[in-house]
Coordinates of C-alpha atoms in Angstrom, one line a residue:
M1 CA -28.7 -18.7 -28.3
C2 CA -27.0 -20.7 -25.5
G3 CA -23.7 -22.4 -26.6
N4 CA -20.8 -24.2 -24.9
R5 CA -17.7 -24.3 -27.1
G6 CA -16.8 -27.8 -25.6
N7 CA -19.7 -29.2 -27.2
V8 CA -18.7 -28.1 -30.7
A9 CA -16.5 -30.3 -32.6
R10 CA -13.0 -28.8 -33.4
G11 CA -12.2 -28.4 -37.0
R12 CA -8.8 -29.0 -38.4
Y13 CA -8.6 -25.4 -39.5
D14 CA -8.8 -24.0 -35.9
E15 CA -6.7 -26.7 -34.2
D16 CA -4.0 -24.4 -32.9
F17 CA -6.2 -21.2 -32.9
S18 CA -8.8 -19.9 -30.5
F19 CA -10.7 -16.7 -30.0
V20 CA -11.1 -17.3 -26.4
S21 CA -8.3 -15.5 -24.3
G22 CA -7.0 -17.9 -21.4
V23 CA -6.3 -14.6 -19.4
V24 CA -9.9 -13.5 -19.6
K25 CA -11.2 -16.8 -18.9
Y26 CA -9.0 -17.6 -15.8
L27 CA -9.3 -14.0 -14.6
L28 CA -13.0 -14.2 -14.6
F29 CA -13.0 -17.6 -12.9
I30 CA -10.7 -16.3 -10.0
F31 CA -12.8 -13.2 -9.7
N32 CA -16.0 -15.3 -9.1
F33 CA -14.3 -18.0 -7.1
I34 CA -13.1 -15.3 -4.5
F35 CA -16.7 -14.0 -4.1
W36 CA -18.1 -17.6 -4.0
L37 CA -16.0 -18.1 -0.9
I38 CA -17.3 -14.8 0.6
A39 CA -20.8 -16.0 -0.2
M40 CA -20.3 -19.2 1.7
A41 CA -18.8 -17.2 4.6
M42 CA -21.9 -15.0 4.4
V43 CA -24.4 -18.0 4.5
G44 CA -22.5 -19.7 7.3
I45 CA -22.6 -16.5 9.6
G46 CA -26.2 -16.1 8.7
V47 CA -27.1 -19.7 9.6
Y48 CA -25.0 -19.3 12.8
A49 CA -26.9 -16.2 13.8
R50 CA -30.2 -17.7 12.9
V51 CA -30.0 -21.1 14.4
I52 CA -27.3 -21.1 17.2
K53 CA -28.6 -17.7 18.5
H54 CA -32.2 -18.5 17.7
G55 CA -32.6 -15.3 15.7
E56 CA -31.7 -13.0 18.6
T57 CA -29.0 -11.0 16.6
A58 CA -27.5 -7.7 17.3
L59 CA -29.9 -6.0 14.9
A60 CA -32.9 -8.2 15.5
Y61 CA -35.1 -5.3 16.4
L62 CA -34.0 -2.9 13.7
A63 CA -37.0 -3.4 11.2
V64 CA -35.5 -6.6 9.7
D65 CA -33.8 -9.7 10.8
P66 CA -30.1 -9.2 9.7
A67 CA -29.5 -13.0 9.9
M68 CA -32.2 -13.5 7.3
M69 CA -30.6 -10.5 5.2
L70 CA -27.3 -12.2 5.3
L71 CA -28.7 -15.5 4.3
V72 CA -30.6 -14.1 1.4
V73 CA -27.9 -12.0 0.1
G74 CA -25.2 -14.8 0.6
V75 CA -27.5 -17.4 -1.3
L76 CA -27.9 -14.9 -4.2
M77 CA -24.3 -14.1 -4.3
F78 CA -23.5 -17.8 -4.1
I79 CA -25.8 -18.8 -7.0
I80 CA -24.6 -15.7 -9.2
T81 CA -20.8 -16.4 -8.5
F82 CA -21.3 -20.1 -9.1
C83 CA -22.8 -19.6 -12.6
G84 CA -19.7 -17.2 -13.2
C85 CA -17.3 -19.9 -12.1
V86 CA -18.9 -22.6 -14.2
G87 CA -19.7 -20.5 -17.1
S88 CA -16.2 -19.2 -17.5
L89 CA -14.6 -22.7 -17.2
R90 CA -17.0 -24.4 -19.3
E91 CA -17.3 -21.5 -21.6
N92 CA -21.2 -21.7 -21.4
I93 CA -22.7 -18.6 -22.9
C94 CA -26.0 -19.2 -20.9
L95 CA -24.5 -19.2 -17.5
L96 CA -22.2 -16.4 -18.4
Q97 CA -25.2 -14.3 -19.7
F98 CA -27.1 -15.1 -16.5
F99 CA -24.1 -13.9 -14.3
C100 CA -23.7 -10.7 -16.4
I101 CA -27.4 -9.8 -16.4
S102 CA -27.6 -10.4 -12.6
L103 CA -24.6 -8.2 -12.0
T104 CA -26.2 -5.5 -14.2
V105 CA -29.5 -5.6 -12.4
I106 CA -27.9 -5.5 -8.9
F107 CA -25.7 -2.4 -10.0
M108 CA -28.6 -0.5 -11.5
L109 CA -30.6 -1.3 -8.2
Q110 CA -27.9 0.2 -6.1
L111 CA -27.5 3.2 -8.3
A112 CA -31.4 3.6 -8.0
A113 CA -31.4 3.3 -4.2
A114 CA -28.5 5.9 -4.1
V115 CA -30.4 8.4 -6.2
L116 CA -33.7 7.8 -4.4
G117 CA -32.0 8.1 -1.0
F118 CA -30.6 11.5 -2.0
I119 CA -33.8 12.7 -3.4
F120 CA -36.0 11.6 -0.6
S121 CA -33.4 12.2 2.1
D122 CA -36.0 13.5 4.6
K123 CA -38.1 10.4 4.3
A124 CA -34.8 8.3 4.6
R125 CA -33.9 10.2 7.7
G126 CA -37.4 9.7 9.2
K127 CA -37.1 5.9 8.5
V128 CA -33.6 5.8 10.2
T129 CA -34.8 7.7 13.2
E130 CA -37.8 5.2 13.5
I131 CA -35.4 2.3 13.5
V132 CA -33.0 3.8 16.1
D133 CA -36.1 4.7 18.3
N134 CA -37.1 1.0 18.0
A135 CA -33.6 -0.2 18.9
I136 CA -33.7 2.2 22.0
V137 CA -37.0 0.6 23.2
H138 CA -35.4 -2.9 23.0
Y139 CA -32.0 -1.8 24.5
R140 CA -32.2 -4.3 27.3
D141 CA -33.7 -7.1 25.4
D142 CA -30.4 -8.4 23.7
I143 CA -26.9 -8.0 24.9
D144 CA -25.6 -7.6 21.2
L145 CA -28.0 -4.9 20.4
Q146 CA -27.1 -3.1 23.7
N147 CA -23.3 -3.5 22.8
L148 CA -24.0 -2.2 19.4
I149 CA -25.9 1.0 20.7
D150 CA -23.1 1.7 23.3
F151 CA -20.5 1.4 20.6
G152 CA -22.3 3.9 18.3
Q153 CA -22.8 6.4 21.2
K154 CA -19.2 6.2 22.2
E155 CA -17.9 6.3 18.8
F156 CA -19.9 9.5 17.7
D157 CA -20.1 11.2 21.0
C158 CA -23.9 11.1 21.0
C159 CA -26.9 10.0 23.2
G160 CA -30.3 8.9 21.7
A161 CA -31.6 9.3 18.3
V162 CA -32.5 13.0 18.0
T163 CA -31.7 14.0 21.8
F164 CA -30.5 12.4 25.0
T165 CA -34.3 12.4 26.3
D166 CA -35.2 9.8 23.5
W167 CA -34.0 7.2 26.3
S168 CA -37.2 7.9 28.1
M169 CA -39.0 5.5 25.4
N170 CA -37.1 2.7 27.2
V171 CA -39.1 1.0 29.9
Y172 CA -36.1 1.0 32.3
F173 CA -35.1 4.6 31.6
N174 CA -38.7 6.0 31.3
C175 CA -38.8 9.3 33.3
S176 CA -42.5 8.9 34.3
D177 CA -43.4 9.0 38.1
E178 CA -44.8 5.4 37.7
N179 CA -41.5 3.8 36.7
P180 CA -40.2 1.7 39.5
S181 CA -36.7 1.2 37.7
R182 CA -33.6 2.4 39.6
E183 CA -32.6 3.8 36.2
R184 CA -35.4 6.1 35.9
C185 CA -34.8 9.3 34.0
S186 CA -31.3 8.1 33.4
V187 CA -29.3 7.4 30.2
P188 CA -26.7 4.6 29.5
F189 CA -23.1 5.1 30.5
S190 CA -22.1 5.2 26.7
C191 CA -23.9 8.7 26.8
C192 CA -21.4 10.1 29.4
V193 CA -18.4 12.6 28.7
V194 CA -15.6 10.4 29.8
T195 CA -12.4 12.1 31.0
K196 CA -9.4 10.1 29.6
Q197 CA -6.9 10.8 32.4
K198 CA -4.5 8.2 33.8
G199 CA -5.4 7.1 37.2
V200 CA -8.9 8.5 37.1
V201 CA -11.9 5.8 37.3
A202 CA -14.7 6.7 35.2
N203 CA -18.0 7.2 37.0
T204 CA -20.4 4.5 35.6
M205 CA -23.4 6.2 37.3
C206 CA -22.8 9.5 35.5
G207 CA -26.1 9.4 33.7
Q208 CA -28.2 8.7 36.6
G209 CA -31.3 10.9 36.6
I210 CA -29.7 13.2 34.0
Q211 CA -33.1 13.5 31.9
K212 CA -34.6 15.6 34.7
V213 CA -31.6 18.2 34.5
E214 CA -31.6 21.3 32.2
F215 CA -30.2 20.8 28.8
L216 CA -27.1 23.0 29.3
E217 CA -26.3 21.5 32.6
A218 CA -26.6 17.9 31.2
G219 CA -24.1 18.9 28.4
D220 CA -21.5 19.1 31.2
V221 CA -22.0 15.3 32.1
I222 CA -23.4 13.6 29.0
H223 CA -23.4 14.0 25.1
T224 CA -26.7 15.7 24.4
D225 CA -26.5 15.6 20.5
G226 CA -28.6 12.9 18.9
C227 CA -26.8 10.2 17.0
I228 CA -28.7 10.9 13.7
D229 CA -27.4 14.4 13.5
K230 CA -23.8 13.2 14.4
V231 CA -23.8 10.4 11.8
V232 CA -25.0 12.9 9.2
D233 CA -22.4 15.4 10.1
W234 CA -19.8 12.5 10.0
I235 CA -21.0 11.6 6.4
H236 CA -20.8 15.2 5.1
S237 CA -17.2 15.6 6.5
N238 CA -16.1 12.2 5.0
L239 CA -17.6 12.3 1.6
F240 CA -14.4 11.3 0.0
L241 CA -14.4 8.2 2.2
M242 CA -18.0 7.5 1.3
G243 CA -17.4 8.0 -2.4
G244 CA -14.4 5.5 -2.0
I245 CA -16.5 2.9 -0.4
A246 CA -19.2 3.3 -3.1
L247 CA -16.5 3.1 -5.9
G248 CA -15.0 0.0 -4.2
L249 CA -18.6 -1.8 -4.3
A250 CA -19.1 -0.6 -7.9
I251 CA -15.8 -1.5 -9.4
P252 CA -15.9 -5.4 -8.8
Q253 CA -19.3 -5.5 -10.4
L254 CA -18.3 -3.4 -13.5
V255 CA -15.2 -5.6 -13.8
G256 CA -17.3 -8.7 -13.6
I257 CA -19.7 -7.4 -16.3
L258 CA -16.9 -6.3 -18.6
L259 CA -15.0 -9.6 -18.3
S260 CA -18.2 -11.6 -19.0
Q261 CA -19.1 -9.7 -21.9
I262 CA -15.7 -10.0 -23.4
L263 CA -15.6 -13.7 -22.9
I264 CA -19.2 -14.2 -24.2
S265 CA -18.0 -12.2 -27.4
Q266 CA -14.9 -14.3 -27.7
I267 CA -16.8 -17.6 -27.4
K268 CA -19.4 -16.6 -29.9
D269 CA -16.6 -15.8 -32.4
Q270 CA -15.0 -19.1 -31.7
I271 CA -18.4 -20.9 -32.3
E272 CA -18.7 -19.0 -35.5
L273 CA -15.2 -20.0 -36.6
Q274 CA -15.9 -23.8 -35.7
D275 CA -19.2 -23.7 -37.8
Y276 CA -17.3 -22.3 -40.8
N277 CA -14.5 -24.9 -40.5
D278 CA -17.2 -27.6 -40.3
K279 CA -18.7 -26.5 -43.4
R280 CA -15.2 -26.1 -45.1
R281 CA -14.5 -29.8 -44.0
A282 CA -18.0 -31.0 -45.4
D283 CA -17.5 -29.2 -48.6
P284 CA -13.8 -28.1 -49.3
W285 CA -14.8 -26.3 -52.6
R286 CA -17.2 -23.8 -50.9

């Protein structure tokens, strides 16, 4: 049954007493208010990326439009946290239950996704490879996408999805004889092994024609390992960090669920007390 303590008349017997803890109530409100602000920021960024940039965002070619993803997540988060804010302030059981159930469902979905990703790791790897290949194909179509790929290749010292010859999938770097591009058989500069020495100017043309070179010889000039393997290796060597990130995402949800359940229980106890006092006031001999 939905209830709002503010809508129940106060009895003379509980005038100075309340089961509802102010600490729990306002702690839950502050918790939701912070994430409500984050949700508004996400919606704002999503609208900017979708409208101002006309949908041509950095990941626009990675299977889904991230601007729409950001908008959907932001709107859902906005609705859920808004219900949490109003429900805690107004002590409304309906809104608090909606907030609690929503967080529980989201938490269970995240847990299920993590388990399925672990069980079907090969399929997940294949899907990621497909997404990266698609990004390589559209490398020159969006400057933000280009910057993102370059950043990843520099950060992980890698080139391509599985190997550096994956760049032949791009129309500019394609290694076929029919390709008239000046970058034929080349790879981006972000694949290059850069010597960090003072006074030494980096050769931005180091990847020119490198796809025609033997694998071992190419390794002296560019990073020949694919980015998928490099990222997987990085994850395996940073399991504690990944666990910390996962825990950091789970704790706020569990805290929200716990606080909302405590507050719901307190509100129900208060309503029962008020009902009891109303009966006592109507019939003091009972």
